[in-house]
mmCIF file of C-alpha atoms and ligand atoms in Angstrom:
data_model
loop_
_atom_site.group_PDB
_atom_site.id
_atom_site.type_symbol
_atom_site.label_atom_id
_atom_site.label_comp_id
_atom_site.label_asym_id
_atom_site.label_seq_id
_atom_site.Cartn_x
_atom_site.Cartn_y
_atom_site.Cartn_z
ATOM 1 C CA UNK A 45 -8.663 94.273 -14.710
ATOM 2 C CA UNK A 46 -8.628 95.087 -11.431
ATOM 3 C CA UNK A 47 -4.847 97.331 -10.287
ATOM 4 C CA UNK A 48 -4.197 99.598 -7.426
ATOM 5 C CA UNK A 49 -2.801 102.906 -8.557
ATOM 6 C CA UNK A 50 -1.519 106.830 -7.212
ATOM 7 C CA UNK A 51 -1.978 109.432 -9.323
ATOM 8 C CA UNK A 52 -0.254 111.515 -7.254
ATOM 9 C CA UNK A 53 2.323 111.408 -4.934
ATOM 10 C CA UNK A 54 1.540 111.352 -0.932
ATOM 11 C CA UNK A 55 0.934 108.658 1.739
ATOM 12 C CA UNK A 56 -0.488 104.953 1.491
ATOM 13 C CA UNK A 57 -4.101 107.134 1.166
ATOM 14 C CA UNK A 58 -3.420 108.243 -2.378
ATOM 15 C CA UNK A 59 -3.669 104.583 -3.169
ATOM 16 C CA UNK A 60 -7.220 103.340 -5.129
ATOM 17 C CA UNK A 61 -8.204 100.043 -6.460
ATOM 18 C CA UNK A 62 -9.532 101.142 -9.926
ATOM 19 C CA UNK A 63 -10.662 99.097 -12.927
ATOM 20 C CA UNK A 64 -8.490 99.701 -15.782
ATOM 21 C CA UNK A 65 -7.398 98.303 -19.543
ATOM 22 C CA UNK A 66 -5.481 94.780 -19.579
ATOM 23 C CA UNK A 67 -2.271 95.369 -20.310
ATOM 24 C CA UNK A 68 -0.726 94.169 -23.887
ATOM 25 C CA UNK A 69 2.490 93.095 -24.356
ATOM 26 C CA UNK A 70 5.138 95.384 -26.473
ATOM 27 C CA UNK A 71 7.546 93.103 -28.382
ATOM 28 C CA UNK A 72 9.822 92.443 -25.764
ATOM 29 C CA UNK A 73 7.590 92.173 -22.791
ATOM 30 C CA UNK A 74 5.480 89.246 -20.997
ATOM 31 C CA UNK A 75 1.875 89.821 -19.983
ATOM 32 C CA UNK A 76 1.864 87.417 -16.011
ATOM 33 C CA UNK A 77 -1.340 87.389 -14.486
ATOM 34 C CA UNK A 78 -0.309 88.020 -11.203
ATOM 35 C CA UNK A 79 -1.017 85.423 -8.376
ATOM 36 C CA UNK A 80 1.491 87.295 -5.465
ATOM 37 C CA UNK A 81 3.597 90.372 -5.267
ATOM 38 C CA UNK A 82 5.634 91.234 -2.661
ATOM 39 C CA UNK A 83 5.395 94.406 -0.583
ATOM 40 C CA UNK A 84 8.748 96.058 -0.397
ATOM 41 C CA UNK A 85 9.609 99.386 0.983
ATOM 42 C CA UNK A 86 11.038 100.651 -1.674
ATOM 43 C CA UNK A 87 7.603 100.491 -3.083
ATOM 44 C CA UNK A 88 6.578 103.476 -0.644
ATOM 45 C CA UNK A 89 9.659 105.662 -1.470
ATOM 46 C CA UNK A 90 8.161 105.811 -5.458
ATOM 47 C CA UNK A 91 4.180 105.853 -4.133
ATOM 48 C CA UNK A 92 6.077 109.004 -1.484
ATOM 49 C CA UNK A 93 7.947 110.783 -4.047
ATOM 50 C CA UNK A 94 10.781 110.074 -2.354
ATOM 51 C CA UNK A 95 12.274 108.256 -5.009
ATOM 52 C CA UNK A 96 13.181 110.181 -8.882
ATOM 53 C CA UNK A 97 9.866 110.804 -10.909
ATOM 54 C CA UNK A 98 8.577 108.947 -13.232
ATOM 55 C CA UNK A 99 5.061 109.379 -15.065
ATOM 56 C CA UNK A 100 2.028 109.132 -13.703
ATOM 57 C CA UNK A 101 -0.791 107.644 -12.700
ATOM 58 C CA UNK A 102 1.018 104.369 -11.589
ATOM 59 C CA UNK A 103 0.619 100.944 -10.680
ATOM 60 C CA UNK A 104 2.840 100.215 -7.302
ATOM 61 C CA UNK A 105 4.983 96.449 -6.997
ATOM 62 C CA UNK A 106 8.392 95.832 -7.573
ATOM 63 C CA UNK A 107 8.349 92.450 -7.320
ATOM 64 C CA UNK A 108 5.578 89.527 -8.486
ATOM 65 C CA UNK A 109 4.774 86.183 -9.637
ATOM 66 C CA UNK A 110 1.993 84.248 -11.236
ATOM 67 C CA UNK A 111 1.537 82.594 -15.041
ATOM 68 C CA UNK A 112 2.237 83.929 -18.617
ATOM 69 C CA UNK A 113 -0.462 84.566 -19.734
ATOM 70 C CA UNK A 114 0.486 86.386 -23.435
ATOM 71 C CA UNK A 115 4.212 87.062 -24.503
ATOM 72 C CA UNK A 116 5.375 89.761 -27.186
ATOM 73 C CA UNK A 117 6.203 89.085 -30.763
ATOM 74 C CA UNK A 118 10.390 89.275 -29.928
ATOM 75 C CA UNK A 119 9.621 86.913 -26.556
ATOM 76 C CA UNK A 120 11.890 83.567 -26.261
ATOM 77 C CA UNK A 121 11.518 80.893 -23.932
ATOM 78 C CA UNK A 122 8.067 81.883 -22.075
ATOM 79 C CA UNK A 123 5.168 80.717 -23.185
ATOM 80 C CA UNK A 124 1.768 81.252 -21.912
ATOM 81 C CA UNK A 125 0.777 79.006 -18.792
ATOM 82 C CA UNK A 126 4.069 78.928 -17.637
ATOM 83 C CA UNK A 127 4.866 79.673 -14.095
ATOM 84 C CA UNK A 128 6.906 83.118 -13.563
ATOM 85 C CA UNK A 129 8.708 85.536 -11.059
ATOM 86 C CA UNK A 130 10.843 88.481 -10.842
ATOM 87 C CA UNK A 131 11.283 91.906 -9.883
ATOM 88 C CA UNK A 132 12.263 95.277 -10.845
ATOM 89 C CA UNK A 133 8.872 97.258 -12.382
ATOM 90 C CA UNK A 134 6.614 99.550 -10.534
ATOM 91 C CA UNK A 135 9.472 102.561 -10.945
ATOM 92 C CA UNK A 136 8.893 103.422 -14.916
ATOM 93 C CA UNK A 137 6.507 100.283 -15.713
ATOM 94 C CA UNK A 138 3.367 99.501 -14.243
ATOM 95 C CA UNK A 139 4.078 97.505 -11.163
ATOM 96 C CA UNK A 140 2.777 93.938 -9.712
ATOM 97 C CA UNK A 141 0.173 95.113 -7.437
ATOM 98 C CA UNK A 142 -2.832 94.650 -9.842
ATOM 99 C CA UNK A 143 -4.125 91.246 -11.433
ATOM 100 C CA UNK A 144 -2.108 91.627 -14.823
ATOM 101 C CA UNK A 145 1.155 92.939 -15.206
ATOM 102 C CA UNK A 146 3.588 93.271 -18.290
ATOM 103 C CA UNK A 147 6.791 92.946 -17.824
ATOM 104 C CA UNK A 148 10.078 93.211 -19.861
ATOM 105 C CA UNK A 149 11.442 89.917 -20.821
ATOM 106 C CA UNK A 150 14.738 90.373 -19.172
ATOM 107 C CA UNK A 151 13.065 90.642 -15.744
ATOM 108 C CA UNK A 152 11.922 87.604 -15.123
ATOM 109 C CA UNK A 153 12.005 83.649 -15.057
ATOM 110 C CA UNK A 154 10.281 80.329 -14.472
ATOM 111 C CA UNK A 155 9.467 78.731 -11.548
ATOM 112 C CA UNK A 156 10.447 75.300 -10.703
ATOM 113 C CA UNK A 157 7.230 73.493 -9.771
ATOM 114 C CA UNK A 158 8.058 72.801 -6.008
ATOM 115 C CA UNK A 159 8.336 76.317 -5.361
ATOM 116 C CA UNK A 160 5.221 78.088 -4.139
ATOM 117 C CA UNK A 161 3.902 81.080 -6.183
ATOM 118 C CA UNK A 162 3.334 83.068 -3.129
ATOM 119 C CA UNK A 163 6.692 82.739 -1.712
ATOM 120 C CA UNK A 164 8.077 83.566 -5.032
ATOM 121 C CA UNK A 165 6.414 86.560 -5.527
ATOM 122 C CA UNK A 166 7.765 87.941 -2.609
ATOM 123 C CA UNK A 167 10.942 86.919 -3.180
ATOM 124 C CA UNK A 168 12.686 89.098 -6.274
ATOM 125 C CA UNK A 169 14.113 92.484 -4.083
ATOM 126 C CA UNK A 170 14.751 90.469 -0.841
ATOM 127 C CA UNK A 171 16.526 88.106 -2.829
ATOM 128 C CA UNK A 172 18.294 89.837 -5.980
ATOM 129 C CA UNK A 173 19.576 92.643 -3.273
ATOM 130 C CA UNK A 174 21.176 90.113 -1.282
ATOM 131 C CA UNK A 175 22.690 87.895 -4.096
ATOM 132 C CA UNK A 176 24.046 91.194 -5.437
ATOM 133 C CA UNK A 177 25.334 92.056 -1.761
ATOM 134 C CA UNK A 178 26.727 89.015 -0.663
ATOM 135 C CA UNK A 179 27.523 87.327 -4.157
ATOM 136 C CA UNK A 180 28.288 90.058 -6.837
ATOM 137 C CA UNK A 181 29.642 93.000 -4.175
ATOM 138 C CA UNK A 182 31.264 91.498 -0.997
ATOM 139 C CA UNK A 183 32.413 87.811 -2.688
ATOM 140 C CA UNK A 184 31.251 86.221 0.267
ATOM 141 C CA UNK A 185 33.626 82.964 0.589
ATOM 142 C CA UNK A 186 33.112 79.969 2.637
ATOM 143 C CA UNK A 187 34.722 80.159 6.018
ATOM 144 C CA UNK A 188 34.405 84.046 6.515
ATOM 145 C CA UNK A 189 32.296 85.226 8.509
ATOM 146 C CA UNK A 190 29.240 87.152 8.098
ATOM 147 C CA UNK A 191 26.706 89.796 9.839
ATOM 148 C CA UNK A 192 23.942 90.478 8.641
ATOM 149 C CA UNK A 193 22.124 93.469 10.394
ATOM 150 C CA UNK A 194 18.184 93.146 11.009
ATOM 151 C CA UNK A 195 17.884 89.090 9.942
ATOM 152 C CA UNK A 196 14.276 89.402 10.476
ATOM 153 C CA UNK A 197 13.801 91.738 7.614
ATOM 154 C CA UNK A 198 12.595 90.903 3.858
ATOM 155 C CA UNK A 199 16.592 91.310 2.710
ATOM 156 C CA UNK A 200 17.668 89.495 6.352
ATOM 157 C CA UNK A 201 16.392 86.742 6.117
ATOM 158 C CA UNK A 202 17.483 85.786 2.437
ATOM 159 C CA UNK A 203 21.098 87.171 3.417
ATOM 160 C CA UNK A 204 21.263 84.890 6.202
ATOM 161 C CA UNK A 205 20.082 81.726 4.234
ATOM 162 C CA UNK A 206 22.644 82.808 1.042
ATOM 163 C CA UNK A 207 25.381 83.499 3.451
ATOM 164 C CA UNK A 208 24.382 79.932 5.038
ATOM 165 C CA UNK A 209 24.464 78.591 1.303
ATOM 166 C CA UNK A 210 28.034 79.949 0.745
ATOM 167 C CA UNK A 211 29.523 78.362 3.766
ATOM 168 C CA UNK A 212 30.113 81.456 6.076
ATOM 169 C CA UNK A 213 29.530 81.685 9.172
ATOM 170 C CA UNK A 214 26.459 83.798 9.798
ATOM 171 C CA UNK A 215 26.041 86.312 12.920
ATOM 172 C CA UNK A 216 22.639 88.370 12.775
ATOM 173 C CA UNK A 217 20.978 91.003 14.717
ATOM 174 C CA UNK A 218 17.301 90.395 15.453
ATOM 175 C CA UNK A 219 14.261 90.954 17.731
ATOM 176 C CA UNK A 220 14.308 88.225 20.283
ATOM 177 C CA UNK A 221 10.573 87.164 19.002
ATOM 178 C CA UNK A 222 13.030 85.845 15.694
ATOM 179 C CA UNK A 223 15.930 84.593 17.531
ATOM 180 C CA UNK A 224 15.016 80.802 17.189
ATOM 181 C CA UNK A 225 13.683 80.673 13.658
ATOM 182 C CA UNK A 226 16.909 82.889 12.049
ATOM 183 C CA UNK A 227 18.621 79.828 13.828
ATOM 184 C CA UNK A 228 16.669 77.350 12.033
ATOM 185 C CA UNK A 229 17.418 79.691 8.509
ATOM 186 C CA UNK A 230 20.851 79.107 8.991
ATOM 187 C CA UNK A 231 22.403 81.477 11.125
ATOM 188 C CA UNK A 232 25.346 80.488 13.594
ATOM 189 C CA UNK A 233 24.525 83.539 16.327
ATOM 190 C CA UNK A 234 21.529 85.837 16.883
ATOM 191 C CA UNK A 235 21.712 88.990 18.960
ATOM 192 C CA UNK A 236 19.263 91.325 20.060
ATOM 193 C CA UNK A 237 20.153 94.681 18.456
ATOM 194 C CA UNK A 238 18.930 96.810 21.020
ATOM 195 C CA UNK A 239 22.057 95.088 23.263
ATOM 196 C CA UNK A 240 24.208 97.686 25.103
ATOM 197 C CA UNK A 241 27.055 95.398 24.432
ATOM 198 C CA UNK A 242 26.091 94.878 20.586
ATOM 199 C CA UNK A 243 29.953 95.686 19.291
ATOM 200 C CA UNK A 244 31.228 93.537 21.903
ATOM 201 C CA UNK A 245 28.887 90.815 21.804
ATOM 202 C CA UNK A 246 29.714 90.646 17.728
ATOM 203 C CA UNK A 247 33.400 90.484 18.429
ATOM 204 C CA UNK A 248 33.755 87.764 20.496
ATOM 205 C CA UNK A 249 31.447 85.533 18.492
ATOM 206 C CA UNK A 250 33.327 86.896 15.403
ATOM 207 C CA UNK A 251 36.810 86.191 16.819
ATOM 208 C CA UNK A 252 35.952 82.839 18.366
ATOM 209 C CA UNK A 253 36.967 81.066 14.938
ATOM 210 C CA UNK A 254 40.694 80.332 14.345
ATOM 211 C CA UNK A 255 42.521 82.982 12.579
ATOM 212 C CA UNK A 256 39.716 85.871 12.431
ATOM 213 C CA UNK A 257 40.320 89.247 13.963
ATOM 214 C CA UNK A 258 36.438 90.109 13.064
ATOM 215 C CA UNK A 259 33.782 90.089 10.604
ATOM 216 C CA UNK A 260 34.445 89.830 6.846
ATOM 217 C CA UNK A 261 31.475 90.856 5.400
ATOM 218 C CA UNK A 262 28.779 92.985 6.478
ATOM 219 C CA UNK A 263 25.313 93.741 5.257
ATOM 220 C CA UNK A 264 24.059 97.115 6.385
ATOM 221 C CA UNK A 265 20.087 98.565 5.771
ATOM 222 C CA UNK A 266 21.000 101.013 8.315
ATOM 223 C CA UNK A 267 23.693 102.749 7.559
ATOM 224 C CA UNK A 268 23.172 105.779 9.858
ATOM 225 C CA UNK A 269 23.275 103.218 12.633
ATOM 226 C CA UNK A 270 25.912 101.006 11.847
ATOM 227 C CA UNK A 271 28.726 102.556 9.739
ATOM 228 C CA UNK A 272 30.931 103.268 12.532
ATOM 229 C CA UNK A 273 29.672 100.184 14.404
ATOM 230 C CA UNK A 274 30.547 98.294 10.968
ATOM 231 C CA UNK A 275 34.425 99.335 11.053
ATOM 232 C CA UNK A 276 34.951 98.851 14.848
ATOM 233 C CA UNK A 277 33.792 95.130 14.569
ATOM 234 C CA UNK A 278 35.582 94.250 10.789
ATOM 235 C CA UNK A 279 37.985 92.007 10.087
ATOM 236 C CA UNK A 280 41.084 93.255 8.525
ATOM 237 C CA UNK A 281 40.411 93.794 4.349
ATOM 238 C CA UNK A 282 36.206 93.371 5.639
ATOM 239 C CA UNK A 283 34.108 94.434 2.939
ATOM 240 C CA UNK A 284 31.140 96.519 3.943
ATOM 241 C CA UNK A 285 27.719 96.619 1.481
ATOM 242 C CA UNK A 286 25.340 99.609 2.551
ATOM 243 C CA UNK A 287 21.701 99.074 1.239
ATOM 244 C CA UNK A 288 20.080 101.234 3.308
ATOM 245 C CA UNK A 289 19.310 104.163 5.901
ATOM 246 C CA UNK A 290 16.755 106.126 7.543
ATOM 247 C CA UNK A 291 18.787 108.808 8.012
ATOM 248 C CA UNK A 292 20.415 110.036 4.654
ATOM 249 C CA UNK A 293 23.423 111.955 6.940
ATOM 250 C CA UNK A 294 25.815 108.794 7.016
ATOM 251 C CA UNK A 295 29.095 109.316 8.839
ATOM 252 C CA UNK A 296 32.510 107.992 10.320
ATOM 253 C CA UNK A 297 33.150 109.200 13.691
ATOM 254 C CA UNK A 298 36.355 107.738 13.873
ATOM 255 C CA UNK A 299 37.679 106.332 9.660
ATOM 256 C CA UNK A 300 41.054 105.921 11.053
ATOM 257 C CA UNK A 301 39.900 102.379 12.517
ATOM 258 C CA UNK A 302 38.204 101.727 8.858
ATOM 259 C CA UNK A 303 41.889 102.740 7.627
ATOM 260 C CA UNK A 304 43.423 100.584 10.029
ATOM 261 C CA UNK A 305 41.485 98.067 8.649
ATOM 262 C CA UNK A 306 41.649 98.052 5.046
ATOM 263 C CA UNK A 307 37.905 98.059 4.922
ATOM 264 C CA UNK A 308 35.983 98.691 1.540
ATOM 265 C CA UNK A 309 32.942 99.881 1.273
ATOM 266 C CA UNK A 310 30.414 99.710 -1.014
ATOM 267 C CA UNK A 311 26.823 100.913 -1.229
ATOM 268 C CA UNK A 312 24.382 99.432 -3.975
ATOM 269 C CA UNK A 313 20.710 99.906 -5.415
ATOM 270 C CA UNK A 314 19.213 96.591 -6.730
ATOM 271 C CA UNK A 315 17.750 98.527 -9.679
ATOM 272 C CA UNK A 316 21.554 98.567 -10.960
ATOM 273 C CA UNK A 317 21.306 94.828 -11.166
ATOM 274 C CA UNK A 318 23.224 94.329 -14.672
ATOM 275 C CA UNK A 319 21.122 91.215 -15.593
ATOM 276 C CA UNK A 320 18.037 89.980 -13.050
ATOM 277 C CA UNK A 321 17.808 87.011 -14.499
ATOM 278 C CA UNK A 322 21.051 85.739 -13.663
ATOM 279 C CA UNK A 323 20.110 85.920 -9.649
ATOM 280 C CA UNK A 324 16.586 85.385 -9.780
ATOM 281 C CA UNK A 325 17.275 81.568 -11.661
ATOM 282 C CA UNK A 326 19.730 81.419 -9.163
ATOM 283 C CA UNK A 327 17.148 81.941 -6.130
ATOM 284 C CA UNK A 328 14.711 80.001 -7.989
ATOM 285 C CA UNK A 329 17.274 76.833 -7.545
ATOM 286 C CA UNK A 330 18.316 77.632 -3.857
ATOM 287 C CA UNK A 331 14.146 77.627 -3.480
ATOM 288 C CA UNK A 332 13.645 74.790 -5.392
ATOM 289 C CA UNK A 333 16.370 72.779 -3.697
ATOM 290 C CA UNK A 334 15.050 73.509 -0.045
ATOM 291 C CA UNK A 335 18.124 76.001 0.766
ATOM 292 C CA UNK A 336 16.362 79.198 0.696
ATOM 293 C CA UNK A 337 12.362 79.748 2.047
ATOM 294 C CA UNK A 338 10.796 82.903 2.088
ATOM 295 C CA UNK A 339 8.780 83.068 5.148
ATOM 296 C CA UNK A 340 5.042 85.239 3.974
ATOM 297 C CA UNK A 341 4.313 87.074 7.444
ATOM 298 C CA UNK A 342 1.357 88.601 6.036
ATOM 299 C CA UNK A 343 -0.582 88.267 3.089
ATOM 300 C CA UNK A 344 -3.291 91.311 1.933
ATOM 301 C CA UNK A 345 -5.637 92.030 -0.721
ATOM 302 C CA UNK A 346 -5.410 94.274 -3.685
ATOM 303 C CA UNK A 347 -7.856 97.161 -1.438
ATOM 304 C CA UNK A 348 -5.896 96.424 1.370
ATOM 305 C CA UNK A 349 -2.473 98.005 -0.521
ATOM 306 C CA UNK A 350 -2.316 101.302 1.678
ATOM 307 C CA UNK A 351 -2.686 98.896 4.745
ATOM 308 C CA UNK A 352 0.292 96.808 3.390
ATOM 309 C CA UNK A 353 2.333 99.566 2.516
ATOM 310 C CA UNK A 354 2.055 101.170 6.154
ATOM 311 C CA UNK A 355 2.940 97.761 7.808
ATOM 312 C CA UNK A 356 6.251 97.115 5.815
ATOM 313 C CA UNK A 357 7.378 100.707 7.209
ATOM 314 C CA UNK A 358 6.252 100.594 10.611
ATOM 315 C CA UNK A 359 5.280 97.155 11.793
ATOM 316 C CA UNK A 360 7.335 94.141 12.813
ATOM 317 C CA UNK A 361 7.455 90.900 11.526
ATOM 318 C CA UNK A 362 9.913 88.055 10.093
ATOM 319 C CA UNK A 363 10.381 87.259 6.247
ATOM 320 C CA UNK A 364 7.826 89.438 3.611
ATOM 321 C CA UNK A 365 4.557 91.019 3.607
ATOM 322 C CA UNK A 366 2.813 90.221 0.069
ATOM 323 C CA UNK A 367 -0.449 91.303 -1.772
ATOM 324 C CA UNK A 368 -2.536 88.495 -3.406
ATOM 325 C CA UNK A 369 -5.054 89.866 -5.900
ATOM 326 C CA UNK A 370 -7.470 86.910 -5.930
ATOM 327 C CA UNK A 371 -8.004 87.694 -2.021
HETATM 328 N N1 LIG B 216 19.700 99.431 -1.823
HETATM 329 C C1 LIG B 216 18.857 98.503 -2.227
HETATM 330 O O1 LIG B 216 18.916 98.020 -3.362
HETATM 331 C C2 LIG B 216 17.814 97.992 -1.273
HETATM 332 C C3 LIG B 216 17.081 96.856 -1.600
HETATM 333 C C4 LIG B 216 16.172 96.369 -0.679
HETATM 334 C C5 LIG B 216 15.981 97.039 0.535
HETATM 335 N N2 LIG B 216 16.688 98.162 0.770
HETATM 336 C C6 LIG B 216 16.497 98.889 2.038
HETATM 337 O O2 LIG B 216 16.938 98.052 3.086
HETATM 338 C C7 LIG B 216 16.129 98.219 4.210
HETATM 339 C C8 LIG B 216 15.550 96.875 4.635
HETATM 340 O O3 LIG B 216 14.653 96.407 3.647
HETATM 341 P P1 LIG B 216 13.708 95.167 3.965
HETATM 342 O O4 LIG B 216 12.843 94.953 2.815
HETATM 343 O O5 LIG B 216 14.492 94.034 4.491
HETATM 344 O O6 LIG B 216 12.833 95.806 5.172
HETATM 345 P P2 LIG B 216 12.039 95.092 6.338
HETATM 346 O O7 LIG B 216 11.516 93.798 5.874
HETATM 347 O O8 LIG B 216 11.098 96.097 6.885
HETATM 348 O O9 LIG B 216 13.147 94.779 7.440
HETATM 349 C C9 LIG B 216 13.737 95.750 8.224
HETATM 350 C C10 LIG B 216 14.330 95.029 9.423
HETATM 351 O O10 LIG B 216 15.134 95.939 10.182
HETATM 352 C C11 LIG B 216 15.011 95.555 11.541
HETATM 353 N N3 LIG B 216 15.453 96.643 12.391
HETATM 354 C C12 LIG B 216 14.744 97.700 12.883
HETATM 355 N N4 LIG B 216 15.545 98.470 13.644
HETATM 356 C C13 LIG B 216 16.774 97.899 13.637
HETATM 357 C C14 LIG B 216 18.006 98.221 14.223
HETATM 358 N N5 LIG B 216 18.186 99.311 14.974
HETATM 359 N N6 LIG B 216 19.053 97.395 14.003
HETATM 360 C C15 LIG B 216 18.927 96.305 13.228
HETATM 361 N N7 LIG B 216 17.787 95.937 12.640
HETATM 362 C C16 LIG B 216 16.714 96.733 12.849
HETATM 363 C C17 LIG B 216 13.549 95.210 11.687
HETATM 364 O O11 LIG B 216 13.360 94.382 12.815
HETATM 365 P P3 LIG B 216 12.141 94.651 13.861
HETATM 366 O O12 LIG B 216 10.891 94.643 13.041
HETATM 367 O O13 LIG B 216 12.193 93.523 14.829
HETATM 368 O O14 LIG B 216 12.418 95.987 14.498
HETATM 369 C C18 LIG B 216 13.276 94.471 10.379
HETATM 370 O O15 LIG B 216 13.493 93.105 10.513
HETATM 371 C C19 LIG B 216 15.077 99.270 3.845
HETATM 372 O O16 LIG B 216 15.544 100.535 4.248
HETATM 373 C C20 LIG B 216 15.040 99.197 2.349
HETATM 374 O O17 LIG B 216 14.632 100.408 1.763
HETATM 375 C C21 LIG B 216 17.596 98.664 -0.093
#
């Protein structure tokens, strides 16, 4: 089969599309032949080095989806043909950018049939990180109110249709080029996050509702950005949920307002998720039943990887990038 691997660490060049062995299934795992898998950039922090060691050569994608096409002698409830996604391989098992993929049993589910295999195989770290954000960490509840930083993004633009879903209302923080479709996911206020006014701007939306001093819940990718920014505009008891910075020297300027405040924080990797399959049949519903859509900015070939893995870092766009081996 046809895979894209790095045999050592470096920039998107180290990736090659190579021909190597199918993969077969250990007892516990699922052989998919893989129809879409998302680009995420977590991808790039393993393919960098960035990211703990693991063995090498490997195959990069955390995320896919496509059809069983063998399952492993311990394997319940997949059989082959079925329609599949999930997420988190690609760290210590061979990833989803290549046509085959196995995958352990406990990392994936099946698709309803109204929900498009592309979409879905972008959808497992977008989605799972903001289920656990929103769902599992902050206990989003109807009524509160809810910013998610950079809605545009892979992880936005789920959080703002799950925060939607739950009944909050949604503020989010976009390029102007995504103000008008973030509306149409679900959110209640877009801002430009280049504003000068940003904090403000957030509190008086956030405030408008009866008996709110601020936001309840954030969602933070960018942490070096925003912590400070986070506290100034929360709610008193807000609950905070850091996935992310680009700057690993995070800081209060000022945690007596966070004191003031009551505010928790807490910061989360999705590969801690205790069991994917409990969000990802959840997402698969909220897709199913029209209430969550990934938008696919961008869709690339397997020799077109490096290309892919550049964009997600340093382009723009709204929703997920995704490689599509039969391309
Ligand atoms: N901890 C975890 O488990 C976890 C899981 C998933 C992702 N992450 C991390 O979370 C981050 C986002 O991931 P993603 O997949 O959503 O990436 P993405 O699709 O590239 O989205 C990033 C978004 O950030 C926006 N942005 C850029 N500068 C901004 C600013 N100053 N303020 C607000 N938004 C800004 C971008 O908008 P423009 O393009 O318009 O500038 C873009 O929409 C990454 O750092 C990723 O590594 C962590």
């Amino acid at each position: 089969m046809r895979a894209v691997r790095y045999h050592d660490h470096g920039g998107p060049d180290v990736l090659t599309t190579e021909e190597i062995d199918d993969p077969t299934p250990d007892d516990e795992e699922v052989v998919v032949d893989v129809h879409a898998a998302g680009v995420n950039p977590v991808d790039t922090y393993f393919r960098d080095g960035g990211y703990e060691p693991f063995s090498l050569p490997m195959v990069p994608g955390t995320d896919f989806a496509g059809e069983v096409r063998e399952t492993g002698s311990a394997v319940k409830g997949f059989a082959s043909g079925d329609r599949v996604y999930g997420t988190g391989i690609g760290r210590e098992h061979y990833g989803g950018y290549a046509e085959r993929v196995a995958v352990p049993s406990d990392r994936l589910v099946t698709l309803p049939d109204s929900v498009d295999t592309t979409a879905a195989g972008a959808a497992g770290v977008a989605g799972v990180t903001a289920w656990r954000a929103l769902v599992d960490h902050a206990a989003l509840e109807p009524g509160e109110t809810c910013l998610v930083h950079g809605g545009s993004g892979g992880v936005g633009h789920v959080a703002v249709q799950l925060a939607a879903a739950a009944g909050a209302r949604v503020l989010t923080t976009a390029s102007p080029d995504y103000h008008d479709r973030l509306a149409e996911l679900g959110a209640d206020a877009v801002l430009d996050y280049l504003r000068d006014d940003l904090a403000d701007a957030v509190q008086e939306v956030a405030s408008a509702g009866p008996g709110t001093d601020g936001v309840d819940v954030i969602l933070d990718h960018r942490l070096d950005d925003y912590l400070q920014f986070d506290a100034d505009v929360a709610a008193t008891g807000a609950r905070v949920v850091g996935i992310g910075e680009s700057d690993p020297a995070v800081g209060l300027e000022n945690d007596g307002v966070a004191r003031s405040k009551d505010v928790s924080y807490q910061f989360m990797s999705m590969f801690n998720t205790p069991e994917f399959r409990v969000p990802l049949a959840r997402l698969a519903q909220l897709m199913d039943a029209g209430d969550l859509t990934i938008d696919i900015a961008r869709e690339y070939g397997l020799d077109e990887a490096g290309d892919a893995q550049r964009a997600v870092l340093e382009e723009s766009f709204l929703g997920k990038l995704v490689l599509v081996p039969e391309r």
